[in-house]
Coordinates of C-alpha atoms in Angstrom, one line a residue:
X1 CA -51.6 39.9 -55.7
X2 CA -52.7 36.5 -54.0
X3 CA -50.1 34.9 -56.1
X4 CA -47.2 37.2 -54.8
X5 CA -48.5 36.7 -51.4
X6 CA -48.6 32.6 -51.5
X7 CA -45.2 32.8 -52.8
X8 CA -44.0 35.3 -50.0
X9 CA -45.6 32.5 -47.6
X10 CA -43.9 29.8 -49.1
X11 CA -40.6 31.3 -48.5
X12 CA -41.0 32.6 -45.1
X13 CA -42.1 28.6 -44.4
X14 CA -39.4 27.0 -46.2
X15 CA -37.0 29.2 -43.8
X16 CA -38.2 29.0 -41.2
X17 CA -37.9 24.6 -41.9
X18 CA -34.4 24.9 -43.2
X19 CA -33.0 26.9 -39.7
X20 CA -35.4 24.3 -37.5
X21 CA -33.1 21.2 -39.4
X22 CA -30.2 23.5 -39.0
X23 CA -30.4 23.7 -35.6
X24 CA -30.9 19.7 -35.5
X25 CA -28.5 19.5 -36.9
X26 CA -26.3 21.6 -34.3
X27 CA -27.2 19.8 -31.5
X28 CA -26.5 16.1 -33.0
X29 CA -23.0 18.2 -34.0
X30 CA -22.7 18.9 -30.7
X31 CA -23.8 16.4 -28.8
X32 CA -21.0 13.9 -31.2
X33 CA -18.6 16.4 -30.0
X34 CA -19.6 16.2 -26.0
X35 CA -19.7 12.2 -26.4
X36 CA -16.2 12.4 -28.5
X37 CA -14.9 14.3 -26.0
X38 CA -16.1 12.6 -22.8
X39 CA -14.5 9.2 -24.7
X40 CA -11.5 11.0 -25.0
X41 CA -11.3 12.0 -21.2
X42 CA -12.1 8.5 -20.1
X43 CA -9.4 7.2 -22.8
X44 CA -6.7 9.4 -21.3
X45 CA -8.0 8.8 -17.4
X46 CA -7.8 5.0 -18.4
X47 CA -3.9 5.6 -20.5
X48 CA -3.3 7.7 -17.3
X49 CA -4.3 4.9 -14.9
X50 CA -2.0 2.7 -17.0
X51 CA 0.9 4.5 -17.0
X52 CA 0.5 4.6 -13.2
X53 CA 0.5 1.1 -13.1
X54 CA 3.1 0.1 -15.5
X55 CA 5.7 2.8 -13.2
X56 CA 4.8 0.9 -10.5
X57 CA 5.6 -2.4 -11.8
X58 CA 8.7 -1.6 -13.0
X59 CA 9.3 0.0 -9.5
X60 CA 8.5 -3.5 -8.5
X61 CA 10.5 -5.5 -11.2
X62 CA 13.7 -3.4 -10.1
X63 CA 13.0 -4.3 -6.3
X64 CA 12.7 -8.1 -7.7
X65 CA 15.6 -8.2 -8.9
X66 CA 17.5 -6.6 -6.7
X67 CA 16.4 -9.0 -3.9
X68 CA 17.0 -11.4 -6.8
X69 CA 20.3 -11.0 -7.2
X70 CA 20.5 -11.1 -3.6
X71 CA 19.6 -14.6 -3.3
X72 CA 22.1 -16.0 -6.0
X73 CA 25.4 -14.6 -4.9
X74 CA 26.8 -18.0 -4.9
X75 CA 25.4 -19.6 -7.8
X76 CA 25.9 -15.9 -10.0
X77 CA 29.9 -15.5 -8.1
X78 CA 30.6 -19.3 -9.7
X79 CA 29.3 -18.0 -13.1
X80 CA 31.2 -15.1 -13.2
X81 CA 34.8 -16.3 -11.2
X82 CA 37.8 -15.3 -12.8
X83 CA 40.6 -15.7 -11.0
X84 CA 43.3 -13.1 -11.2
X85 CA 47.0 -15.2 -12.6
X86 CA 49.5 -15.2 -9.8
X87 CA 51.7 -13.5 -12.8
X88 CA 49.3 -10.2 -13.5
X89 CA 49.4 -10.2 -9.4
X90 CA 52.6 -9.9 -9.3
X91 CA 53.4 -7.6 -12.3
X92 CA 50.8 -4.8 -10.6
X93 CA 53.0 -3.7 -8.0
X94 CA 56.6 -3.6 -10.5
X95 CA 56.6 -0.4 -12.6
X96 CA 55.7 -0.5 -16.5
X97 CA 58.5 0.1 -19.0
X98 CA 58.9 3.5 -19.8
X99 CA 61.2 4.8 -22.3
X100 CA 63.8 7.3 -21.0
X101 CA 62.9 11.3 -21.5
X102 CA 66.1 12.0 -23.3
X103 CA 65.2 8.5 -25.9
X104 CA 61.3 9.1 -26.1
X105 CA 62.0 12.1 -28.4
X106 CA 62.9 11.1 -32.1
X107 CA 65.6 13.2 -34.0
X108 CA 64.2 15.4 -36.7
X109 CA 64.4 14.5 -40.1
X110 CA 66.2 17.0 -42.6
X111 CA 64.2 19.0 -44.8
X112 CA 64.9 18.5 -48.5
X113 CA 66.7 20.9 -50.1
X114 CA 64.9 24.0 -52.0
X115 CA 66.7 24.2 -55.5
X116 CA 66.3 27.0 -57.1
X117 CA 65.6 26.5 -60.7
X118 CA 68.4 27.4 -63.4
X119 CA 68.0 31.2 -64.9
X120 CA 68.4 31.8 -68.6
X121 CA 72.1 32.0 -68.7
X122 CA 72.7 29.1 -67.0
X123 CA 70.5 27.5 -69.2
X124 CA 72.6 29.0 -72.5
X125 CA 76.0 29.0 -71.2
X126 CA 78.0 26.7 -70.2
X127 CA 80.6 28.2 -67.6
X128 CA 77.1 29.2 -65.6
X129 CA 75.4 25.6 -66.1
X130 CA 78.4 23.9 -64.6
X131 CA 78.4 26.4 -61.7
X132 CA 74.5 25.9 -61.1
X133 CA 75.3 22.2 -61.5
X134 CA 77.9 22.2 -59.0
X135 CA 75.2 24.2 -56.2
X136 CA 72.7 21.5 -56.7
X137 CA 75.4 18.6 -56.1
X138 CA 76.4 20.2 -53.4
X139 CA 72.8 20.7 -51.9
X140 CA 71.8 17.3 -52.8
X141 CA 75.5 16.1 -51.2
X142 CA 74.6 17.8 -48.1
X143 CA 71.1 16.6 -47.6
X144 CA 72.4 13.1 -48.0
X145 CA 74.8 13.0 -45.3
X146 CA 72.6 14.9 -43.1
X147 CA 69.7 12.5 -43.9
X148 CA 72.4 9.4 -43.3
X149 CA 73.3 10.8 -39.9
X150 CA 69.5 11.3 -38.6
X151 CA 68.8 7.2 -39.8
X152 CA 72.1 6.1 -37.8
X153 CA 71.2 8.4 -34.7
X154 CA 67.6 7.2 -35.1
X155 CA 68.6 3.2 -35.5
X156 CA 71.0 3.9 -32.1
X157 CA 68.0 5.5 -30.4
X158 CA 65.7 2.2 -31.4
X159 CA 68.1 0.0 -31.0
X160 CA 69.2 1.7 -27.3
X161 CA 65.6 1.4 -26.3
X162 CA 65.3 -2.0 -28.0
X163 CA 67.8 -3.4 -25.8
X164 CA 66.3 -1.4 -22.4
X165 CA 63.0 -3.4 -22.9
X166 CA 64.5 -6.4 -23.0
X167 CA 66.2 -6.1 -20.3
X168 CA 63.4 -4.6 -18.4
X169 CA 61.6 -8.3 -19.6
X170 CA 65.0 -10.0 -18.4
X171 CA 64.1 -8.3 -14.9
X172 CA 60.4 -8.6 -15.1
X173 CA 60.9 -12.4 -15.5
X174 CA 63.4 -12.9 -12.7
X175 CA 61.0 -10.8 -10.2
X176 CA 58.4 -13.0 -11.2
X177 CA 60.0 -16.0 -10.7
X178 CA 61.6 -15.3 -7.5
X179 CA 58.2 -14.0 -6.5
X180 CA 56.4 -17.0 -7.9
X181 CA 59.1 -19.6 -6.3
X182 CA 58.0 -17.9 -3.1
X183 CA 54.7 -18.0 -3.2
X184 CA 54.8 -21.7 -4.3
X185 CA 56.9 -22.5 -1.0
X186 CA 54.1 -20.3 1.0
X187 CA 55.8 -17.5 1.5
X188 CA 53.5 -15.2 4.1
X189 CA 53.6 -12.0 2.5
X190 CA 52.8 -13.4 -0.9
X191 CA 50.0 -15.4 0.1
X192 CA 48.3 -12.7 2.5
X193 CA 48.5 -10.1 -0.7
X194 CA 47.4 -12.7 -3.1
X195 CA 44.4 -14.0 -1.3
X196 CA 43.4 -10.4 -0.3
X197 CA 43.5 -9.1 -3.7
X198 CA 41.9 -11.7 -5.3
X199 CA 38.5 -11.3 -2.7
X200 CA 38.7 -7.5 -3.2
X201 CA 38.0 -8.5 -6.9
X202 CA 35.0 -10.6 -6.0
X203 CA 31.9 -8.3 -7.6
X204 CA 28.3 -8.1 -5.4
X205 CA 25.9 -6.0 -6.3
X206 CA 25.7 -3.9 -3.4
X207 CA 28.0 -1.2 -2.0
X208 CA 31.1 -3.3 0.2
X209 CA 33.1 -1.2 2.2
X210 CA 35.8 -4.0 1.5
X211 CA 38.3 -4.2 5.0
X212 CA 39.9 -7.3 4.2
X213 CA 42.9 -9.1 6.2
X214 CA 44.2 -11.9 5.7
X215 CA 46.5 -14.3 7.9
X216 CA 48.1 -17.2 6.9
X217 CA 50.3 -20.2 8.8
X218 CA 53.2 -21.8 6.3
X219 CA 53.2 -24.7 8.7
X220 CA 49.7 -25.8 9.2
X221 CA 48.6 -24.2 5.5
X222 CA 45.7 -23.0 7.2
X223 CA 44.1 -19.5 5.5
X224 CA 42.5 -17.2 8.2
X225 CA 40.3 -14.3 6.3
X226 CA 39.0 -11.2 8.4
X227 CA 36.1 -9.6 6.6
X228 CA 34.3 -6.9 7.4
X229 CA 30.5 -7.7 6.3
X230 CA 27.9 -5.1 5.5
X231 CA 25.0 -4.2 7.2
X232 CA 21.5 -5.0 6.7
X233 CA 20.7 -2.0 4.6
X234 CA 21.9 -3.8 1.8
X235 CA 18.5 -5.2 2.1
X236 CA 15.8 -3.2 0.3
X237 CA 13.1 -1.6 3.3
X238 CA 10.4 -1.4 0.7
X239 CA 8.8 -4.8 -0.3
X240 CA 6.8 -3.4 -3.3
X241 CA 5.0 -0.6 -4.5
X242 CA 1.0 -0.3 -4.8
X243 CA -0.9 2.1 -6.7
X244 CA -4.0 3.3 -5.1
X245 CA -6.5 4.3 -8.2
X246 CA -8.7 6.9 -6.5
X247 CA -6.4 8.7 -4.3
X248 CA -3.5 8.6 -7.7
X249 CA -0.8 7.6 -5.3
X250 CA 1.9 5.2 -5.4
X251 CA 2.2 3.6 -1.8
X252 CA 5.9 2.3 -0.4
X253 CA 4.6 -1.4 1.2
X254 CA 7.4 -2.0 3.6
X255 CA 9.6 -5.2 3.9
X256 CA 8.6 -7.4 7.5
X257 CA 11.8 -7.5 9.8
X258 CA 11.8 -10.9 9.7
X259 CA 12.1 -11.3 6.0
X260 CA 14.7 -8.6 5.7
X261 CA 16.9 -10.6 8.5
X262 CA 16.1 -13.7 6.4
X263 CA 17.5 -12.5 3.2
X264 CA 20.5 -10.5 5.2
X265 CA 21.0 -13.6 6.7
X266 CA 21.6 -15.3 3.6
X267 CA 23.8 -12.7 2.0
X268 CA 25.9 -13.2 4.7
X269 CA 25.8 -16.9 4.6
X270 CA 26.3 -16.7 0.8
X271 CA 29.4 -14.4 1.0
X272 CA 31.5 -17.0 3.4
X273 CA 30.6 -19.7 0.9
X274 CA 31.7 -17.6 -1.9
X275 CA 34.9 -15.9 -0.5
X276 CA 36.0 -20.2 0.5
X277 CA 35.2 -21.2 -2.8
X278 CA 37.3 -18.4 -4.6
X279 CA 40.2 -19.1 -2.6
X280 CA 40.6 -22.6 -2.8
X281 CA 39.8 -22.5 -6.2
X282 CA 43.1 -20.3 -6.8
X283 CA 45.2 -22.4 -4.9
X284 CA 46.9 -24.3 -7.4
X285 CA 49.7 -24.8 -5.6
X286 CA 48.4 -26.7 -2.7
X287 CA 49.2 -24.2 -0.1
X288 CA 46.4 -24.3 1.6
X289 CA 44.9 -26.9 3.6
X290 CA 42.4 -25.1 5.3
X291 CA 40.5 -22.0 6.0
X292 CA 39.0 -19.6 8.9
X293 CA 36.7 -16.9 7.9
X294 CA 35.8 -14.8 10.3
X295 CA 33.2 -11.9 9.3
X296 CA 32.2 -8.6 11.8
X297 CA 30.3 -5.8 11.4
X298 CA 30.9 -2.2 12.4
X299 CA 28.2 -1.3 14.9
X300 CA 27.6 1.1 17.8
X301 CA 27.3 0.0 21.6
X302 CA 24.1 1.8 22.4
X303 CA 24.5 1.4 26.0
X304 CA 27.7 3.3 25.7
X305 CA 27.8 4.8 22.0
X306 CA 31.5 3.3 21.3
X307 CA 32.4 2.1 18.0
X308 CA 32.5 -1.9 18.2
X309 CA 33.5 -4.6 15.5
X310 CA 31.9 -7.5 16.8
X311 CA 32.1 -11.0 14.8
X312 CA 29.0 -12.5 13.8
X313 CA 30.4 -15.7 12.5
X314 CA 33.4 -17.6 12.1
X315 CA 33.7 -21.0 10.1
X316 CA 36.1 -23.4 9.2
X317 CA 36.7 -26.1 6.6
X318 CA 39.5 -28.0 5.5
X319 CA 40.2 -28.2 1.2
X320 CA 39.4 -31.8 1.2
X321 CA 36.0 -31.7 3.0
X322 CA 35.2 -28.4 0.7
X323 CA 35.8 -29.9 -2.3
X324 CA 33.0 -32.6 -1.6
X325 CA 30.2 -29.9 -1.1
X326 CA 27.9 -29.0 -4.3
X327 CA 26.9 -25.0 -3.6
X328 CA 24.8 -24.9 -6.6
X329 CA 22.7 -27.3 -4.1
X330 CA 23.3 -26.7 -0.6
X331 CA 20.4 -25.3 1.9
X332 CA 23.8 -22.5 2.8
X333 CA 22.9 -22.8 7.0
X334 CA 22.8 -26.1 7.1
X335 CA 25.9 -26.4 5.1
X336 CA 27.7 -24.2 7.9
X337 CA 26.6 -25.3 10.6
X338 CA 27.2 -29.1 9.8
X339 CA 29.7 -29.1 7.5
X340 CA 32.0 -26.4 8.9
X341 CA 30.6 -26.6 12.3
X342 CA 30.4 -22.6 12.3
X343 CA 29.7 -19.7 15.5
X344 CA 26.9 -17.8 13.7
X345 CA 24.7 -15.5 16.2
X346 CA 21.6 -16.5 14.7
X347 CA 19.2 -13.8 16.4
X348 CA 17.4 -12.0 14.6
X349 CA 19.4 -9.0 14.7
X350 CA 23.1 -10.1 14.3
X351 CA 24.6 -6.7 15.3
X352 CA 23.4 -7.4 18.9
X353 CA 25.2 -10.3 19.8
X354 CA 28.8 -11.1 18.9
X355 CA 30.6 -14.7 18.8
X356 CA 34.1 -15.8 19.5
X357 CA 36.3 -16.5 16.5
X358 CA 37.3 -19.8 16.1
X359 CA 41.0 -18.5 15.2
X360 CA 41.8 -14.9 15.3
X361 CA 43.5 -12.9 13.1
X362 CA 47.3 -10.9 14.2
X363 CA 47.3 -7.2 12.2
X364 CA 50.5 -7.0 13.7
X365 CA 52.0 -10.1 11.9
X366 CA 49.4 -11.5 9.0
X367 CA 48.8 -14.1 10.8
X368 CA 46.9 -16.8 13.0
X369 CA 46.2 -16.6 16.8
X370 CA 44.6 -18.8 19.5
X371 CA 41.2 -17.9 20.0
X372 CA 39.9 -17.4 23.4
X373 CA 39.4 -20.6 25.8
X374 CA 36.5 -22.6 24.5
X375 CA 34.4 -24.2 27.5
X376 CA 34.0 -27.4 26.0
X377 CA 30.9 -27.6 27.6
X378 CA 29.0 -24.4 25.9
X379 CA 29.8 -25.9 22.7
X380 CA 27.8 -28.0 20.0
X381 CA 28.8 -31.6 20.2
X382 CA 29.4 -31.6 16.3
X383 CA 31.8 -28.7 17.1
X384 CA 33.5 -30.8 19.8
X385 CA 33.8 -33.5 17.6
X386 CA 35.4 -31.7 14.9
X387 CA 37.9 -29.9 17.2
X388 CA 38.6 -33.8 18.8
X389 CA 39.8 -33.9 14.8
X390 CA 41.8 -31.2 14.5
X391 CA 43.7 -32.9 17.6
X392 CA 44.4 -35.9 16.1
X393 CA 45.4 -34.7 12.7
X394 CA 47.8 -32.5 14.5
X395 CA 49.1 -35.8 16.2
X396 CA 49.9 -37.5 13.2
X397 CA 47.0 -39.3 13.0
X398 CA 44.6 -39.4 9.4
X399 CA 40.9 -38.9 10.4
X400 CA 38.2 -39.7 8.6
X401 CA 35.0 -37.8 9.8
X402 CA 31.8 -40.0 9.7
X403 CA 28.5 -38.3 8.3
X404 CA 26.6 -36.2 11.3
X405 CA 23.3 -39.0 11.0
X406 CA 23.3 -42.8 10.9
X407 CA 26.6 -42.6 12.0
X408 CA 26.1 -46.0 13.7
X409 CA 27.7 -44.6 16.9
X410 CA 31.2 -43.9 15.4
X411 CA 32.2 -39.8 15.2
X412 CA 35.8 -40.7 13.5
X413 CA 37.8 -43.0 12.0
X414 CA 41.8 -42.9 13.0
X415 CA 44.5 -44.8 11.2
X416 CA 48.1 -44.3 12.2
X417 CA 50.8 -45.0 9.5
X418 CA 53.1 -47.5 11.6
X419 CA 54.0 -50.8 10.5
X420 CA 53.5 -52.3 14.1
X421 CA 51.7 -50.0 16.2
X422 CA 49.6 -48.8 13.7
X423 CA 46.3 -49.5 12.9
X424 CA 42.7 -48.8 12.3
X425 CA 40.5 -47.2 15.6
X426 CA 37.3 -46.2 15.8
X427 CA 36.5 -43.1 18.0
X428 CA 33.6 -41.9 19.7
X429 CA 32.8 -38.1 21.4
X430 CA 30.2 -37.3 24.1
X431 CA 30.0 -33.9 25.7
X432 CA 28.6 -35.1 29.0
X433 CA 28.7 -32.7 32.4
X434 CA 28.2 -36.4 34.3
X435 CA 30.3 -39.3 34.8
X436 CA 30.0 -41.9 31.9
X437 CA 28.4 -45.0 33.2
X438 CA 28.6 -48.3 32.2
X439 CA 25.8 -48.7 29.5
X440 CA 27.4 -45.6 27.2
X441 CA 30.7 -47.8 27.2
X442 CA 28.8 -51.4 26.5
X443 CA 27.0 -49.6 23.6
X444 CA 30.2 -48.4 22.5
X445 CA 32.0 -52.1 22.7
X446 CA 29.3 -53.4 20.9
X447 CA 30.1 -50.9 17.6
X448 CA 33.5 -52.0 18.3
X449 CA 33.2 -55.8 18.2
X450 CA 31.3 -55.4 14.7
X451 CA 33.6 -53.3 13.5
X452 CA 36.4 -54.1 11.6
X453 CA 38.8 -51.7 13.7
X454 CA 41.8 -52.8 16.1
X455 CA 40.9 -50.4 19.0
X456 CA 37.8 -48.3 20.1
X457 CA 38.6 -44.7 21.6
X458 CA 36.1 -43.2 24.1
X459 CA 36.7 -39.4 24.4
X460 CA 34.8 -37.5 27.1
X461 CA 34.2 -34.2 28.5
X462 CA 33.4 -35.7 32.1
X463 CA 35.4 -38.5 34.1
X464 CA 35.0 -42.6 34.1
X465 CA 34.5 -44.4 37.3
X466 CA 36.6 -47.4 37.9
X467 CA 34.0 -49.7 36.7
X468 CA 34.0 -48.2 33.3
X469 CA 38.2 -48.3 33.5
X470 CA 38.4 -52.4 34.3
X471 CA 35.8 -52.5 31.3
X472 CA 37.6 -50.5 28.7
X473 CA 40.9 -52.4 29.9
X474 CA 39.4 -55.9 28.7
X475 CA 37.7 -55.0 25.9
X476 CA 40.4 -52.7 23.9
X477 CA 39.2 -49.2 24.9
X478 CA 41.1 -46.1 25.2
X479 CA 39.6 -43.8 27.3
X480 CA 40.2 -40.1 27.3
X481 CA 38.5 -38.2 30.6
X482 CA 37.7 -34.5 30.3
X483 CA 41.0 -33.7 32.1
X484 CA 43.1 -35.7 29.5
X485 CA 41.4 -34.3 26.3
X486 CA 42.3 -30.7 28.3
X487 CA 45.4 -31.4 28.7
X488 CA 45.9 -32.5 24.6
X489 CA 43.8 -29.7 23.4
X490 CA 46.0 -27.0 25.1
X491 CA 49.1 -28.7 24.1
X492 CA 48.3 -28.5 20.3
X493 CA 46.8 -25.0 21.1
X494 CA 43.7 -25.4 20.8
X495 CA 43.0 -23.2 24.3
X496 CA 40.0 -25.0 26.2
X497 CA 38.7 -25.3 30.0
X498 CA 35.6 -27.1 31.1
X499 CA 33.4 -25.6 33.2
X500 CA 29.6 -26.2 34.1
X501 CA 26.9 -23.4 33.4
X502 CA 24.4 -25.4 33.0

């Protein structure tokens, strides 16, 4: 009895052990479980976290290089320039071969006879085998001539549209060349579509409303484009995105004013540059000596809510003096202003303010109109110096431009192809509102005399006093007075007055 009740003890003890480890270990089971799954919340929090920030860098890298792409128009437009051939120009407007209805369809090939095979008498007999003999000749004679008839009518068909398509070549070549010959010998209407075409090509990576005109003078060569620019929007508003961790939100950090005007500004810069560089680059024919591009915007007048186009700049270069500039290097403002001596409205905002064209364009004609009268008084004396050029090139006269800096006191040099009245001259340019005195003129001799040139010209804006007129006489000065250089400039038409505002 003891022994049966030890034993019974025993057990009950032994149990009573085994569920106490048991339920160890269920709580090391589940506290594992809890830790594994707390890990596996802060592992998918932290994958979470990163996915949030990966989106938003690639938010940012697309913003990057949009603004990117932006910024190299003019180095990725040179990369990428193909110029259309004057001949695929002018084979886009003449119609494509086509082959005439009634030749397009082809004749229909007989079907070969179905013979029917010989029965048993006309197998065993002769009377029937030469009479089932005769059918198939027959057949066979029939299919022939009708198969002979659809290769002749089927030769005549290729050879009839053979011969079409070579004359349609014959024509296609003579257009082309009658086109071409005019285009060469700067036929208007050739150049204006050419030249118009050819920047409606020109890929940006924006949305462009393309309005694009085009005016052109066959006596001066001189290009005028009228472009219709977009609008800052191009710009992207949002500068980059920003991921804000405990709030789980992706914040838009806005673009400052400033730097969107800056990077409008250079889009617009960089699309002047660009649209010059394509078109003298596809003038192999040398008709064009210059060019005038002149870009405006479509805006609203808020002070009276009428549409308006004003012009926010207008430049102009000449081949020669384009050819010399590197745009992989340029700083493009700079370039503008003193190489092509541009009207840009640099305010901030350039739909506020418009500029007079240097040139204007004629939609009535294609082509090139006086501008407004310039007050030679309102503008830069670099522009006044290159308009003094334009003069003298129109007069006969080759100019040679000297640099804007260290240009020892000499604007231009002027040689004039005649055996004896010709010669080399030195010019200089001052936009003055006051009489020039004497100093401005001995300064001026003293270039002269340590030059190598034959004759000094002294152009002014303002009048000389008759101390200054003695003094040019005996030293080889020309003098030009304000009312003179007037009275040149409107005579080559470039329009001008001078009046003080100051």
């Amino acid at each position: 009895m003891a022994i049966k009740k030890g034993r019974s003890t025993f057990v009950n003890q032994f149990s009573k052990e085994s569920i106490k480890e048991q339920k160890i270990k269920d709580k090391e089971v589940e506290k594992l479980k809890k830790r594994y799954q707390k890990e596996l919340e802060k592992q998918q929090k932290e994958d979470y976290i990163n996915s949030r920030y990966k989106e938003v860098s690639k938010l940012n890298l697309s913003i990057n290089n949009e603004i990117d792409e932006l910024k190299n128009l003019i180095l990725n437009g040179i990369n990428e320039y193909k110029p259309i051939p004057i001949d695929t120009f002018i084979k886009k407007d003449i119609q494509e071969f086509t082959i005439p209805k009634e030749l397009n369809t082809k004749y229909e090939k007989p079907n070969k006879p179905i013979i029917r095979k010989a029965n048993i008498f006309e197998i065993l007999f002769k009377s029937y085998r030469l009479k089932y003999n005769s059918y198939v000749d027959e057949l066979e004679r029939r299919y022939d001539r009708e198969y002979k008839l659809y290769e002749k009518n089927e030769v005549n068909r290729k050879n009839e549209i053979k011969n079409l398509k070579k004359s349609y070549e014959l024509k296609l070549n003579e257009i082309i060349a009658i086109k071409k010959d005019l285009y060469i010998n700067g036929d208007v209407g050739m150049i204006t579509s050419y030249k118009r075409e050819l920047l409606n090509n020109s890929k940006y990576p924006f949305k462009l409303n393309k309005k694009i005109n085009i005016g052109y003078c066959k006596y001066t060569k001189n290009l005028l484009i009228d472009y219709l620019l977009p609008k800052k929007d191009i710009v992207q508003s949002i500068n980059k995105y920003k991921y804000m961790p405990k709030l789980d939100e992706i914040r838009e950090i806005q673009r400052k004013n400033k730097d969107i005007n800056s990077i409008y500004n250079e889009v617009i810069y960089s699309i002047v540059l660009r649209s010059m560089d394509e078109v003298f680059k596809s003038d192999i024919y040398g008709n064009i000596k210059s060019i005038v591009f002149n870009g405006y915007i479509e805006d609203i007048d808020l002070s009276t809510g009428q549409d308006i186009k004003p012009y926010i700049i207008s430049s102009m270069i000449e081949k020669q003096d384009f050819r010399k500039i590197d745009l992989k290097r340029i700083d493009k403002l700079t370039c503008l202003k003193d190489a092509m001596q541009s009207r840009i409205n640099l305010d901030s905002n350039l739909e506020f303010k418009s500029i007079v064209p240097i040139y204007n364009y004629d939609y009535v004609n294609n082509s090139i109109i006086s501008s407004e009268n310039i007050n030679l008084l309102e503008i830069n004396p670099y522009e006044l110096e290159r308009l003094v050029t334009i003069l003298f090139r129109s007069m006969g006269y080759n100019v040679e431009e000297t640099k804007k800096s260290h240009d020892g006191g000499i604007d231009c040099f002027l040689n004039y192809n005649d055996p004896i009245i010709g010669g080399k001259v030195i010019g200089q340019v001052k936009r003055y509102k006051n009489n020039i005195d004497i100093p401005k003129l001995r300064e001026f001799e003293s270039v002269l005399r340590n030059s190598d040139a034959m004759k000094g010209l002294f152009i002014s804006t303002s009048n000389f006093s008759p101390q200054c007129e003695k003094f040019a006489l005996e030293n080889n000065i020309t003098l030009i007075s304000g009312c003179t250089l007037l009275k040149y400039f409107n005579e080559y038409g470039i329009n001008s007055y001078i009046q003080d505002k100051f």
